Structure formats: structure tokens, C-alpha cells
PDB file of C-alpha atoms and ligand atoms in Angstrom:
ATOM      1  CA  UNK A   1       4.056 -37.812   4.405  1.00 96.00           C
ATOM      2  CA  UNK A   2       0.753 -36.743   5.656  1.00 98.00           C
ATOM      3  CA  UNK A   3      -2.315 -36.823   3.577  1.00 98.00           C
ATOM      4  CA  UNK A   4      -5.429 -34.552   4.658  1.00 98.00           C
ATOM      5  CA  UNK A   5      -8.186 -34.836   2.543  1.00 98.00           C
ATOM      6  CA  UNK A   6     -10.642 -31.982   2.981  1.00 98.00           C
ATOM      7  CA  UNK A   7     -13.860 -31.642   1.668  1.00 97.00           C
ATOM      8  CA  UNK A   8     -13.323 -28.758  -0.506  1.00 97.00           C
ATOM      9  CA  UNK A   9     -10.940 -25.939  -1.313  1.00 98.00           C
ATOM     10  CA  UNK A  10     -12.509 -23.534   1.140  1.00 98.00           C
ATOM     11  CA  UNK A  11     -11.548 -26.400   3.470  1.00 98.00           C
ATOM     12  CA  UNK A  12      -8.196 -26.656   2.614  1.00 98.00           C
ATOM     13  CA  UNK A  13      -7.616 -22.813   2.385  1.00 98.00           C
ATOM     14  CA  UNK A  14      -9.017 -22.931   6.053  1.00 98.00           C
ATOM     15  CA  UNK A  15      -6.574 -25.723   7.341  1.00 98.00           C
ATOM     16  CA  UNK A  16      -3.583 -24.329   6.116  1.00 98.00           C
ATOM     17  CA  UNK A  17      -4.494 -20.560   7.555  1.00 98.00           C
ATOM     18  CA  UNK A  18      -4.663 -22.205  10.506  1.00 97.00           C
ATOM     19  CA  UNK A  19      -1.544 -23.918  10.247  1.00 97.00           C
ATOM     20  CA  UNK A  20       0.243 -20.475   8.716  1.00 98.00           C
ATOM     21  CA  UNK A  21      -1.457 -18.594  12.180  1.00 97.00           C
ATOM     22  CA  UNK A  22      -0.238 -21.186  14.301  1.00 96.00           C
ATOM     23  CA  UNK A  23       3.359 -20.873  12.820  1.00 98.00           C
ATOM     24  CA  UNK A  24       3.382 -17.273  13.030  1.00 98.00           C
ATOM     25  CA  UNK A  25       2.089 -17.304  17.414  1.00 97.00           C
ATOM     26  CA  UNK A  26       5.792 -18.953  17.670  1.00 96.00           C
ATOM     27  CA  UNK A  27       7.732 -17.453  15.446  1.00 98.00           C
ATOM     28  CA  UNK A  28       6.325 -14.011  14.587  1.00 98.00           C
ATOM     29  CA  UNK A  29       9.450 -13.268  12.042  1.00 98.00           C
ATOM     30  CA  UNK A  30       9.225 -16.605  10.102  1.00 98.00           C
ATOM     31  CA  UNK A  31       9.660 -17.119   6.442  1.00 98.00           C
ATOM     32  CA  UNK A  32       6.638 -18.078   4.451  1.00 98.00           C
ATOM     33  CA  UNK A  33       7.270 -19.305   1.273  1.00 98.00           C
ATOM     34  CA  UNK A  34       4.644 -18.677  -1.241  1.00 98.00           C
ATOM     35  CA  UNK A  35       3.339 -20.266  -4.263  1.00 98.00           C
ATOM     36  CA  UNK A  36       1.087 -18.673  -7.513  1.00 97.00           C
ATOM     37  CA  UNK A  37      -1.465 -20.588  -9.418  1.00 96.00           C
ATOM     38  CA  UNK A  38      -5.384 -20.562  -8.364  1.00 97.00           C
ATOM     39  CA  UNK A  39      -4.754 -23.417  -6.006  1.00 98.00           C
ATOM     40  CA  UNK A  40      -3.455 -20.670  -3.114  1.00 98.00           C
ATOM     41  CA  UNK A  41      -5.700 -18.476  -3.277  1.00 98.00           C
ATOM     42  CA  UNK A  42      -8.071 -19.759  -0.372  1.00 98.00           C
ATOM     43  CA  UNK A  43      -4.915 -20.049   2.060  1.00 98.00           C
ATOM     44  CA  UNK A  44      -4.712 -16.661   1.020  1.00 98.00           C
ATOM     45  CA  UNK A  45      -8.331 -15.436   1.431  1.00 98.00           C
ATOM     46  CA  UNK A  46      -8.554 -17.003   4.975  1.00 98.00           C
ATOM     47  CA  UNK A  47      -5.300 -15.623   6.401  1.00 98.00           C
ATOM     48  CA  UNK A  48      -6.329 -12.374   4.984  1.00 98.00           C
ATOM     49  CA  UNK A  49      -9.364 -12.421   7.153  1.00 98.00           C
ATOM     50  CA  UNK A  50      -7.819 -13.685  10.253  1.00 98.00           C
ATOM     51  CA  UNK A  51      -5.432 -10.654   9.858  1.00 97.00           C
ATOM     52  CA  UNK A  52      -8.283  -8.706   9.635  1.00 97.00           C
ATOM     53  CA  UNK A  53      -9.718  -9.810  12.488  1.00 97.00           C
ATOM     54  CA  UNK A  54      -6.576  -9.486  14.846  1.00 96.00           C
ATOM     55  CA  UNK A  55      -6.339 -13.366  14.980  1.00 96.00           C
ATOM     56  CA  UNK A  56      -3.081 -13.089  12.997  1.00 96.00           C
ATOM     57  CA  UNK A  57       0.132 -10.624  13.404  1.00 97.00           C
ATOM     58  CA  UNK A  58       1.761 -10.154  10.122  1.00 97.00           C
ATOM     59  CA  UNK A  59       3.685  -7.496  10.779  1.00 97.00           C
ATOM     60  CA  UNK A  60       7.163  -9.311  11.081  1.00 98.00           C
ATOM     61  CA  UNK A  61       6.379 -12.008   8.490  1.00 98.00           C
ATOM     62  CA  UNK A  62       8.774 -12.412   5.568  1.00 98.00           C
ATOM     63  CA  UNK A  63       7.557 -13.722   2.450  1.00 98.00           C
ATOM     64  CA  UNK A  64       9.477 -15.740  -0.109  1.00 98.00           C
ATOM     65  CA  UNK A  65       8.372 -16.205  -3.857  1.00 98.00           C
ATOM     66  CA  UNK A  66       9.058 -19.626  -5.666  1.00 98.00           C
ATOM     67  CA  UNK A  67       9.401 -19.010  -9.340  1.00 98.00           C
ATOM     68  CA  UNK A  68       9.058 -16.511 -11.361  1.00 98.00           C
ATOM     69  CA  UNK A  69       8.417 -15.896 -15.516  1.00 97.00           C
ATOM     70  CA  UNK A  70      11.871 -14.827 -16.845  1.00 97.00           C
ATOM     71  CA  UNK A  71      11.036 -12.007 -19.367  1.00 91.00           C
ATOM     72  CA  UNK A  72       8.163 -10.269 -17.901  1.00 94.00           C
ATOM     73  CA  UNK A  73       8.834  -6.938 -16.553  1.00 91.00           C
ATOM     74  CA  UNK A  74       8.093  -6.827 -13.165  1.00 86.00           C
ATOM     75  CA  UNK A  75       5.188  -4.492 -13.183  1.00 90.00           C
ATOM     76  CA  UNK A  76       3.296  -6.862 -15.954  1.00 96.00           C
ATOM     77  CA  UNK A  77       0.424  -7.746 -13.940  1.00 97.00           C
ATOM     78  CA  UNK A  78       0.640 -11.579 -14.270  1.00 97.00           C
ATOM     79  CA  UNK A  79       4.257 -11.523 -13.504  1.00 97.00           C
ATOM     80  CA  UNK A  80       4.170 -13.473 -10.225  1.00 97.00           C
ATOM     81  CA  UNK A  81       5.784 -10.563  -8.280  1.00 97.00           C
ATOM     82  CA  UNK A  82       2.569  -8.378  -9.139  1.00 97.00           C
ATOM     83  CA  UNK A  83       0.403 -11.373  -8.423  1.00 97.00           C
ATOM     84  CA  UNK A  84       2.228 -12.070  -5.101  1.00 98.00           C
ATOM     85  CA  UNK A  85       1.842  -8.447  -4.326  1.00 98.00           C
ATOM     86  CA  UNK A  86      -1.626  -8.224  -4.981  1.00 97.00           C
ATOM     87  CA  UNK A  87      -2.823 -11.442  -3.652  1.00 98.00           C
ATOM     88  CA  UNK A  88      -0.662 -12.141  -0.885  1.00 98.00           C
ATOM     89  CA  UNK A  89       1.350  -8.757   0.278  1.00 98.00           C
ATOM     90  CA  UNK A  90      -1.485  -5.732   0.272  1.00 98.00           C
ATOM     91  CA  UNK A  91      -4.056  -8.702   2.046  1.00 98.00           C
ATOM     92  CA  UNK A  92      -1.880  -9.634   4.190  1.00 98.00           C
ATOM     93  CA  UNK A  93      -0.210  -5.801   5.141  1.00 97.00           C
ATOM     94  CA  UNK A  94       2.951  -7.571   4.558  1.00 98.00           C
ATOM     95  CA  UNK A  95       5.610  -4.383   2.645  1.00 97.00           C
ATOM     96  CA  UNK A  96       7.861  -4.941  -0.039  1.00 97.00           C
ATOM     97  CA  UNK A  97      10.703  -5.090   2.220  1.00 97.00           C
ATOM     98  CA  UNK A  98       9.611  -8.073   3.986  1.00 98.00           C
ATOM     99  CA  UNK A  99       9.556  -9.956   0.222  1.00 98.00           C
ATOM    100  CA  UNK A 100      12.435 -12.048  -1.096  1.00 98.00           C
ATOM    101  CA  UNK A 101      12.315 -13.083  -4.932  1.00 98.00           C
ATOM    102  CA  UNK A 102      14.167 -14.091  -7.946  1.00 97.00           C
ATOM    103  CA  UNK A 103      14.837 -11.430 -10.821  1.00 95.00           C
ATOM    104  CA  UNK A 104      13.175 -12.601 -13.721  1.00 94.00           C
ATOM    105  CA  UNK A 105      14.261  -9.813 -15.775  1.00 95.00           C
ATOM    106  CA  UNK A 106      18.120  -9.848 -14.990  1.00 96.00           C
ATOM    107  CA  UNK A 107      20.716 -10.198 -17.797  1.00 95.00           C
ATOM    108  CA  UNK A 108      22.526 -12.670 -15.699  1.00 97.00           C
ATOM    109  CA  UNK A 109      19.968 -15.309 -14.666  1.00 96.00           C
ATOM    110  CA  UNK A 110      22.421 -17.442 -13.230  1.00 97.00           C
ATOM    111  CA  UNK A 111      23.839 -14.753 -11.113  1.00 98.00           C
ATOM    112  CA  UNK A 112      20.269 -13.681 -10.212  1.00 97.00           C
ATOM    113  CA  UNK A 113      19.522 -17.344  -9.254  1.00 98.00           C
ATOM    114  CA  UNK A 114      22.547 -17.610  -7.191  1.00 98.00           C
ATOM    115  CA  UNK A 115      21.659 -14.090  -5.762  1.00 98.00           C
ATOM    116  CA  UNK A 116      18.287 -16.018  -4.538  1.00 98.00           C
ATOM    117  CA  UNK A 117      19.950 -18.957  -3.040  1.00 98.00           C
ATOM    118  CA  UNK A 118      21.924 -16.496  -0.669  1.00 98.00           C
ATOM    119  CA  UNK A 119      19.221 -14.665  -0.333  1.00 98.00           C
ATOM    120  CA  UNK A 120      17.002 -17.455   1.348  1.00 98.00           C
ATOM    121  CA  UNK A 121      20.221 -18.723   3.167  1.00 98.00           C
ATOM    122  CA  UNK A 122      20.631 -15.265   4.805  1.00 98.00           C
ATOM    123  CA  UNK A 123      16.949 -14.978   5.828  1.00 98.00           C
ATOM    124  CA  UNK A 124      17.177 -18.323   7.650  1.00 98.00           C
ATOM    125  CA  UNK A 125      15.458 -20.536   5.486  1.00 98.00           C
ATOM    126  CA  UNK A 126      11.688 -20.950   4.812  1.00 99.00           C
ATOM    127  CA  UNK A 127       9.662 -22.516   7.313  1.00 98.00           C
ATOM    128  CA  UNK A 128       6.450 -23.135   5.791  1.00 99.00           C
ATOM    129  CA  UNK A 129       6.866 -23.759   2.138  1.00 99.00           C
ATOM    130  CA  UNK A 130       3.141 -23.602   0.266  1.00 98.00           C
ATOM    131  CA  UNK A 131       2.721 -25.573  -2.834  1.00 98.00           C
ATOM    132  CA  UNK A 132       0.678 -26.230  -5.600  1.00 98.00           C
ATOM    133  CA  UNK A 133       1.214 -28.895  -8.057  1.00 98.00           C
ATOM    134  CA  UNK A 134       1.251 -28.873 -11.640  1.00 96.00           C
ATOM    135  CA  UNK A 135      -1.337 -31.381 -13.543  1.00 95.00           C
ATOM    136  CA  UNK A 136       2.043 -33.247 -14.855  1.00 95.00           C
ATOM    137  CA  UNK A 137       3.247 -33.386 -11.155  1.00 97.00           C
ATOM    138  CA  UNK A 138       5.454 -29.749 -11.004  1.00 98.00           C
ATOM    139  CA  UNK A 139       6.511 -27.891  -8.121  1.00 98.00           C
ATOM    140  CA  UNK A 140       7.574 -24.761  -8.314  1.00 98.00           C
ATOM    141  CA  UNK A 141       8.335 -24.982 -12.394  1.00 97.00           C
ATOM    142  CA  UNK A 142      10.360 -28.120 -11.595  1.00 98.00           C
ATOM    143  CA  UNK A 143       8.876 -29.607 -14.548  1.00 98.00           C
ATOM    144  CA  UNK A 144       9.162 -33.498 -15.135  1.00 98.00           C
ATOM    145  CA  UNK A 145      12.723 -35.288 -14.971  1.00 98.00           C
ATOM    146  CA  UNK A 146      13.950 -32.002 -12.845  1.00 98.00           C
ATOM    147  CA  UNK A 147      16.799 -32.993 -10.833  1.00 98.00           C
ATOM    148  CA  UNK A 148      15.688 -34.022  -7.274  1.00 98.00           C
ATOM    149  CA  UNK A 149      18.840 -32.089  -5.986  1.00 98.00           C
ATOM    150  CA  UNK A 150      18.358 -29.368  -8.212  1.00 98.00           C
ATOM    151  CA  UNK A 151      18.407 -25.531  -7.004  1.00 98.00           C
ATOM    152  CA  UNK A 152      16.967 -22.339  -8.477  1.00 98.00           C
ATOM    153  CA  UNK A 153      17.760 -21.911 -11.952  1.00 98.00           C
ATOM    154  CA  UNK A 154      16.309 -21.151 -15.229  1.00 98.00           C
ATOM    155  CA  UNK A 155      13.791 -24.051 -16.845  1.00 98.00           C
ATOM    156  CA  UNK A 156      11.723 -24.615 -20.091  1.00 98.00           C
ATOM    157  CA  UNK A 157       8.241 -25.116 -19.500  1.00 97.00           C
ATOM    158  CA  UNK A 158       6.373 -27.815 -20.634  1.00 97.00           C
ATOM    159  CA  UNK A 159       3.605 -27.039 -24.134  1.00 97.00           C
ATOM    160  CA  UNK A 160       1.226 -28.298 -20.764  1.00 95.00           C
ATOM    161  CA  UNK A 161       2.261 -25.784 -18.517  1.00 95.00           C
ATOM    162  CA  UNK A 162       2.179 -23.093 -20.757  1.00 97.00           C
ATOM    163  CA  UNK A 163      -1.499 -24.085 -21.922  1.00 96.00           C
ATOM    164  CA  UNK A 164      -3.248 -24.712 -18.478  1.00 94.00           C
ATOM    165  CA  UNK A 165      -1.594 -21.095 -17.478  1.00 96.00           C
ATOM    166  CA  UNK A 166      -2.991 -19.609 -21.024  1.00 97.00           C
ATOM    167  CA  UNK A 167      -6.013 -18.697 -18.759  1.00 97.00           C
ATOM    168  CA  UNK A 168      -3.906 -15.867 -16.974  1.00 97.00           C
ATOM    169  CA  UNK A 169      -2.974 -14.050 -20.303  1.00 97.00           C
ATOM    170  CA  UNK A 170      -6.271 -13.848 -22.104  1.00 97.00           C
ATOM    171  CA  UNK A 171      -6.575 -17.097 -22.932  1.00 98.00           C
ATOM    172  CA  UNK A 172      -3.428 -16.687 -25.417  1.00 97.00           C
ATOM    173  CA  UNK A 173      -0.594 -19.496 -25.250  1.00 98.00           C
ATOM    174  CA  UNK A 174       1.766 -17.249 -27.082  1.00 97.00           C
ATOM    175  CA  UNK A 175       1.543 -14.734 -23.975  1.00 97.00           C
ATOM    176  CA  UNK A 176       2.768 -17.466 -21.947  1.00 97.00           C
ATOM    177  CA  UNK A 177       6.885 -17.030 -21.744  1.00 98.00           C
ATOM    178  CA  UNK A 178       8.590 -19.820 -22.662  1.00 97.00           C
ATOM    179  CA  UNK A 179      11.215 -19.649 -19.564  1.00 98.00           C
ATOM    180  CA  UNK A 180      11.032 -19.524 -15.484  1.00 98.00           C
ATOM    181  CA  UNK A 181      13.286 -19.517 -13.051  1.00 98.00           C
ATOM    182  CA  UNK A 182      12.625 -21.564 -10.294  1.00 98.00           C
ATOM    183  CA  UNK A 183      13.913 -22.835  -6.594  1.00 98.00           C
ATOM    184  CA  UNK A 184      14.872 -25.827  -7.678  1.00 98.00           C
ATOM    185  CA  UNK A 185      13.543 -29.314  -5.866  1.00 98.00           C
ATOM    186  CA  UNK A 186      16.716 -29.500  -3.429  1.00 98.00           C
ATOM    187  CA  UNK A 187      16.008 -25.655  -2.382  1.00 98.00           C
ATOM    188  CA  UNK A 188      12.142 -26.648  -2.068  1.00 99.00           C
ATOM    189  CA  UNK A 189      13.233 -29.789   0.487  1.00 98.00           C
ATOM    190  CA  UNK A 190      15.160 -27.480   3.042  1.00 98.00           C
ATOM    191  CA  UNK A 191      12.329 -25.650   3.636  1.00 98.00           C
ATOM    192  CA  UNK A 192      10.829 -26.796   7.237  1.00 98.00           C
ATOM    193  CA  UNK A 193       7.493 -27.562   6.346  1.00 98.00           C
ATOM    194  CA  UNK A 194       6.284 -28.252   2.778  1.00 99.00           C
ATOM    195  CA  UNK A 195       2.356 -28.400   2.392  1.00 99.00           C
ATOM    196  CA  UNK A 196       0.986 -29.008  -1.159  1.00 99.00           C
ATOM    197  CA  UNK A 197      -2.658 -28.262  -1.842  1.00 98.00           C
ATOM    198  CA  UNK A 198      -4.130 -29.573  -4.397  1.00 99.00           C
ATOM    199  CA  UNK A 199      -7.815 -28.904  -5.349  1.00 98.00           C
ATOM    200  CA  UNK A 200     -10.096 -30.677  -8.787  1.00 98.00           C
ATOM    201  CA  UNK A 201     -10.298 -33.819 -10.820  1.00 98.00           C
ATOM    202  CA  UNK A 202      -7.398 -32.704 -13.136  1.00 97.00           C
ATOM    203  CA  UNK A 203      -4.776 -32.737 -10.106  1.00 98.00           C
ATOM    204  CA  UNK A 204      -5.848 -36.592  -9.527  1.00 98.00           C
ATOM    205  CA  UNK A 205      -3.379 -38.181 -11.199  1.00 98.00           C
ATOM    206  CA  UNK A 206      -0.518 -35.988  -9.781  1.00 98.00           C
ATOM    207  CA  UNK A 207      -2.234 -36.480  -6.405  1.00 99.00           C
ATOM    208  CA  UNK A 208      -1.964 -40.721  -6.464  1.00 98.00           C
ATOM    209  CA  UNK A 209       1.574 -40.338  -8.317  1.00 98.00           C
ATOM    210  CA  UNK A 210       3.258 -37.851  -5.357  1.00 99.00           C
ATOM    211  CA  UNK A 211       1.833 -40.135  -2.713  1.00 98.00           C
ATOM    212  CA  UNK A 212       1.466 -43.702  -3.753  1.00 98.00           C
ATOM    213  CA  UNK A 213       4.194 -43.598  -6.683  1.00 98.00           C
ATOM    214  CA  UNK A 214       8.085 -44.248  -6.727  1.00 98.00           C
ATOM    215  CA  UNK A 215       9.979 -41.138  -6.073  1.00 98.00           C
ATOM    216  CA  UNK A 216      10.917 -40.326  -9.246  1.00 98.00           C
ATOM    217  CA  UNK A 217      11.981 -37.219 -11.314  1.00 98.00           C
ATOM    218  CA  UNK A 218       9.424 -37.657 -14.004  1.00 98.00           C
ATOM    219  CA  UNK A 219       7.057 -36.788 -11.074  1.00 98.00           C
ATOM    220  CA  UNK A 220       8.532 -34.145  -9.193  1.00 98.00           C
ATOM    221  CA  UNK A 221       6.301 -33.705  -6.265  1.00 99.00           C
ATOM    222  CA  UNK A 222       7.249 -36.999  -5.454  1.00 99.00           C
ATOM    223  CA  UNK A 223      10.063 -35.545  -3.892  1.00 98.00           C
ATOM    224  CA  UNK A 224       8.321 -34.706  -0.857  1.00 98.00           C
ATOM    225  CA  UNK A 225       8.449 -38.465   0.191  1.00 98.00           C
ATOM    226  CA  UNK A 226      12.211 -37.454   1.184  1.00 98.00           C
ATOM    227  CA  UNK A 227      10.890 -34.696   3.239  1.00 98.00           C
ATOM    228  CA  UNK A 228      10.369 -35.427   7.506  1.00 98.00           C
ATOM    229  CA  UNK A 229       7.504 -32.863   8.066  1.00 98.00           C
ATOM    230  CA  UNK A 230       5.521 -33.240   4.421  1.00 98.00           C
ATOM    231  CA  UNK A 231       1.557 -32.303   4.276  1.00 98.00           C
ATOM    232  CA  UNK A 232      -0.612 -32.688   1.637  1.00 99.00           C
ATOM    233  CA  UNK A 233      -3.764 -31.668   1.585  1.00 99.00           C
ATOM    234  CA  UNK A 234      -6.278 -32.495  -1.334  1.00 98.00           C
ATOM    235  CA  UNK A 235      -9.811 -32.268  -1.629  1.00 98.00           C
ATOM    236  CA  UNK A 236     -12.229 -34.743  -2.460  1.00 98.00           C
ATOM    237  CA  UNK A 237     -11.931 -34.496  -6.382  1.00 98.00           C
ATOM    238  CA  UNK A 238      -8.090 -34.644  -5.829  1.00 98.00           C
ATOM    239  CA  UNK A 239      -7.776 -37.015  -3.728  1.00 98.00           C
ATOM    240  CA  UNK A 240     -10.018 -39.800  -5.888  1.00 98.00           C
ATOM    241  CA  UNK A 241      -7.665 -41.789  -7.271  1.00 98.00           C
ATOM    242  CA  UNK A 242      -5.673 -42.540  -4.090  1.00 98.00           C
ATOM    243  CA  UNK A 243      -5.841 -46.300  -2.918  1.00 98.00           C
ATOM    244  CA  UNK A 244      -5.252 -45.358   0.969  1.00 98.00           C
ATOM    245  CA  UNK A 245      -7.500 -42.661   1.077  1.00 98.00           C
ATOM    246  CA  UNK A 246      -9.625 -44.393   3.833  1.00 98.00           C
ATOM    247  CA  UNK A 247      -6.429 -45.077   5.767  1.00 98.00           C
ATOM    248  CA  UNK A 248      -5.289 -41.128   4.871  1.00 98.00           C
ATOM    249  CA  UNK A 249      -9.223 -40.018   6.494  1.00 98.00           C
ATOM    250  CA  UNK A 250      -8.854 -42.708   9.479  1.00 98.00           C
ATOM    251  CA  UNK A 251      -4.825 -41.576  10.505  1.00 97.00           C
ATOM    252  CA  UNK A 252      -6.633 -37.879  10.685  1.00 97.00           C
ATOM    253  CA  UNK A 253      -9.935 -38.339  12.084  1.00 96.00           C
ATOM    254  CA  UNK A 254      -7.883 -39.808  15.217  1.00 96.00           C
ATOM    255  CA  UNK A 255      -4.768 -37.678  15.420  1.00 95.00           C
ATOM    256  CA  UNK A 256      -4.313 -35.862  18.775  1.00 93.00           C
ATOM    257  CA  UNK A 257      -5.547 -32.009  18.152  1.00 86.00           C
ATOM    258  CA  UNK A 258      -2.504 -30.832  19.590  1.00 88.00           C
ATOM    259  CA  UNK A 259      -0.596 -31.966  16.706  1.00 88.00           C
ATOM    260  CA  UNK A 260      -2.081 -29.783  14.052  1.00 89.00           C
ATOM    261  CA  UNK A 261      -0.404 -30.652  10.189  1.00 95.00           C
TER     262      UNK A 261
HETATM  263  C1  F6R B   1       3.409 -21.439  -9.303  1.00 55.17           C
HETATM  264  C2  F6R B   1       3.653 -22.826  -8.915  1.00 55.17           C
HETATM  265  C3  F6R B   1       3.078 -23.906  -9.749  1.00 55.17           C
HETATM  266  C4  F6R B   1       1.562 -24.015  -9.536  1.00 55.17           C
HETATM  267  C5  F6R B   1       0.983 -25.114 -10.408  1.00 55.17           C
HETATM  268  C6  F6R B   1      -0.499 -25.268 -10.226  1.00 55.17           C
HETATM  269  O1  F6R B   1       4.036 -20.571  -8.390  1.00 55.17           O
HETATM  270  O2  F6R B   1       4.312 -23.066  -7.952  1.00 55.17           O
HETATM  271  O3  F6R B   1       3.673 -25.131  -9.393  1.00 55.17           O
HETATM  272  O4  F6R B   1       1.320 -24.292  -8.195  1.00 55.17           O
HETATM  273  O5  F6R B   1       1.270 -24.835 -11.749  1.00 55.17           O
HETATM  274  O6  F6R B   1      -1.153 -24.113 -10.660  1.00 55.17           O
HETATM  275  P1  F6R B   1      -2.692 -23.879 -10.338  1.00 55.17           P
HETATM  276  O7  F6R B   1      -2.800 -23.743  -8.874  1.00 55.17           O
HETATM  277  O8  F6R B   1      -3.032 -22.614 -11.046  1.00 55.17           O
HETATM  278  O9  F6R B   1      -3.403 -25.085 -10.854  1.00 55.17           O
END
């Protein structure tokens, strides 16, 4: 696993634009697999200007969603269709038709789950799989003790997740639904290229237990210590309670430019 520590979230949101760019000058069609949360949204911002600015063709990119609030219709603007739409799709002049997702508002979760699995198998796969990371170590909604082989299926969320998300419904907890469905931490690791950002003093703990901990369901990002190609990118407040954080800076500062993340 790599470790980039950045000096700030504008920093990170630039390195992993670049990274997205550099993805899409080889593969112009390839899968991007997308994540909600504020933690994205300065990937977001900087790809949205590079497309802007010509630097970056969109216009065969596929986008994939990774969870999704069962129970919200789909036009509810904080389901994460909407946000995805809004934050990632009209930026990037990416159209619906290029955007894979779960249906949270199916009768049949299961089936619709399944339905997503086959969907993502058909499209090839994700190649660059952006996370975020929950202050109690989610991915996805993986929350803790998720199966590490798990795949996308319906899951409980935590009192925690539901409060630190309060902020995107008014403030109210009781807004929050109760139930996601989620690509599960199996379907997460066969994605090419996982990068997790992670940005403030309240991802810290996650941060040292991902990288320095045991892999071990009670912290699911720890699962990307299985993964070959595995970045994680933190700034400074994020990245403060990690032991090898001077090795992490050192192993970077002197990597060949080539290599990018
Ligand atoms: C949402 C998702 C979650 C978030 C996590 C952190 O699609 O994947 O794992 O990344 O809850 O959320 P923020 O970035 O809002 O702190």
C-alpha cells in the first residue's frame, strides 16, 4: 500500500485529478468508480476544471456509484444518485447513460444488488475505484465486522454513520435512512486501482488503523492491505497518528515521476 501524505485537501483533490487524467489519456472508455461524502469533492472540483480546460476528455468515461440509501427516491436531492449527478456527472459532461448504479428504491434489493454485480462485470470492471473512509474505518457502507469477501448487498448503518451524515439532511438524524446498499468489500478489491482520501483530525484514527493495523473486519478499510495497486492519500491532519509517516513522505519524495500513484 502506498501512503501519500499531502498537505491539504486541495492537495489531495489535485493528485488524484491527475491520476484520474492520466488514466483516462490510456484508456479513454475506463470505468471510474465514484464515492459520496465531502471527502471527494476536491477530486471532483479539479477534474472538473481540467475538463474545462481541454486537459481532460470525458466524453467516453463511465462512471460507477458505490452505495446508495435504500428508501430514498431517486430524485431526493441527497440520494447519492442526485448527488453523483450534480457533483460528478453535469461537471464532468459525463450523461446518464455513461452511469452504472444500484437501485435503492427496488422491491427486490437482492435482485437489484445482483443486477449491480452484473452490471459492473459487463462494463469490465472499475479501474480507478475512489474512496473515502468512514470515521469508524467504512468503505463504501461496509460498516465494521463487514465480511472482507462480501459483495453488494443491503447493510444497517451504524448510530455513527447516520450522525456524522445528519449534516446532509438538515442536521436531522431521523432523515438519515436506516439502510444502504453497498458494493460490498470483495466487489471494492477487484477494482484496479483503489485510492482512499482521507482529509481532518477525525479520519486519524481510521487513517493509522487501515495502514499500520491488522487486517481486520472491525476495520474495513483495512482491506486494502490485500489489494496490489492500493493508494492512500491523507493530509496532514489525517495522517497524524501514523508511526511511518516520515518513511510514507521519504518513499514519495524519491519515487521516479514516471510512476505517478
Ligand atoms: C459514501 C462513502 C462513504 C464515505 C464516508 C466518509 O459514498 O463511500 O464511505 O466516503 O462515509 O464520508 P465523508 O467524506 O463525508 O467524511
Amino acid at each position: 500500500m502506498e501512503v501519500v501524505i499531502v498537505p491539504d485537501a486541495a492537495g489531495g483533490g489535485e493528485l488524484i485529478a491527475e491520476a484520474v487524467a492520466r488514466l483516462l489519456r490510456h484508456k479513454p472508455d475506463a470505468v471510474l468508480g465514484v464515492a459520496t461524502g465531502s471527502t471527494p469533492l476536491p477530486v471532483y472540483r479539479a477534474l472538473a476544471a481540467r475538463v474545462r480546460s481541454g486537459e481532460v476528455d470525458t466524453s467516453r468515461a463511465r462512471i460507477a456509484q458505490l452505495d446508495e440509501y435504500v428508501g430514498l427516491p431517486a430524485d431526493h436531492p441527497e440520494s447519492y444518485r442526485s448527488v453523483l449527478r450534480r457533483e460528478v456527472l453535469e461537471p464532468l459532461a459525463i450523461p446518464m447513460s455513461a452511469f452504472l448504479g444500484p437501485d435503492g428504491t427496488a422491491e427486490d434489493v437482492p435482485g437489484a444488488c445482483a443486477a449491480y454485480e452484473r452490471a459492473l462485470a459487463a462494463a469490465g470492471g472499475v479501474d480507478l475505484q475512489l474512496l473515502g473512509i468512514g470515521t469508524d474505518g467504512h468503505i463504501g457502507f461496509n460498516e465494521p465486522c463487514s465480511s472482507l469477501t462480501s459483495r453488494t448487498r443491503i447493510k444497517t448503518l451504524t448510530e455513527q454513520t447516520r450522525s456524522d451524515n445528519a449534516r446532509f439532511f438538515g442536521g436531522d438524524v431521523a432523515q438519515v435512512p436506516q439502510h444502504v446498499v453497498t458494493q460490498g468489500i470483495g466487489t471494492i478489491l477487484e477494482a484496479r486501482h483503489l485510492v482512499l482520501l482521507a482529509t481532518g483530525e477525525g479520519k486519524a484514527d481510521a487513517v493509522a488503523a487501515t495502514v499500520e493495523g491488522p487486517v481486520a473486519a472491525i476495520c474495513p478499510a483495512s482491506a486494502l492491505q490485500l489489494h496490489p495497486h492500493a493508494t492512500v492519500v491523507t493530509d496532514e491532519a489525517a495522517a497524524s497518528k501514523l508511526k511511518l509517516a516520515p518513511y510514507f513522505r521519504h518513499s514519495y519524495a524519491n519515487k521516479p515521476g514516471w510512476q505517478g500513484i
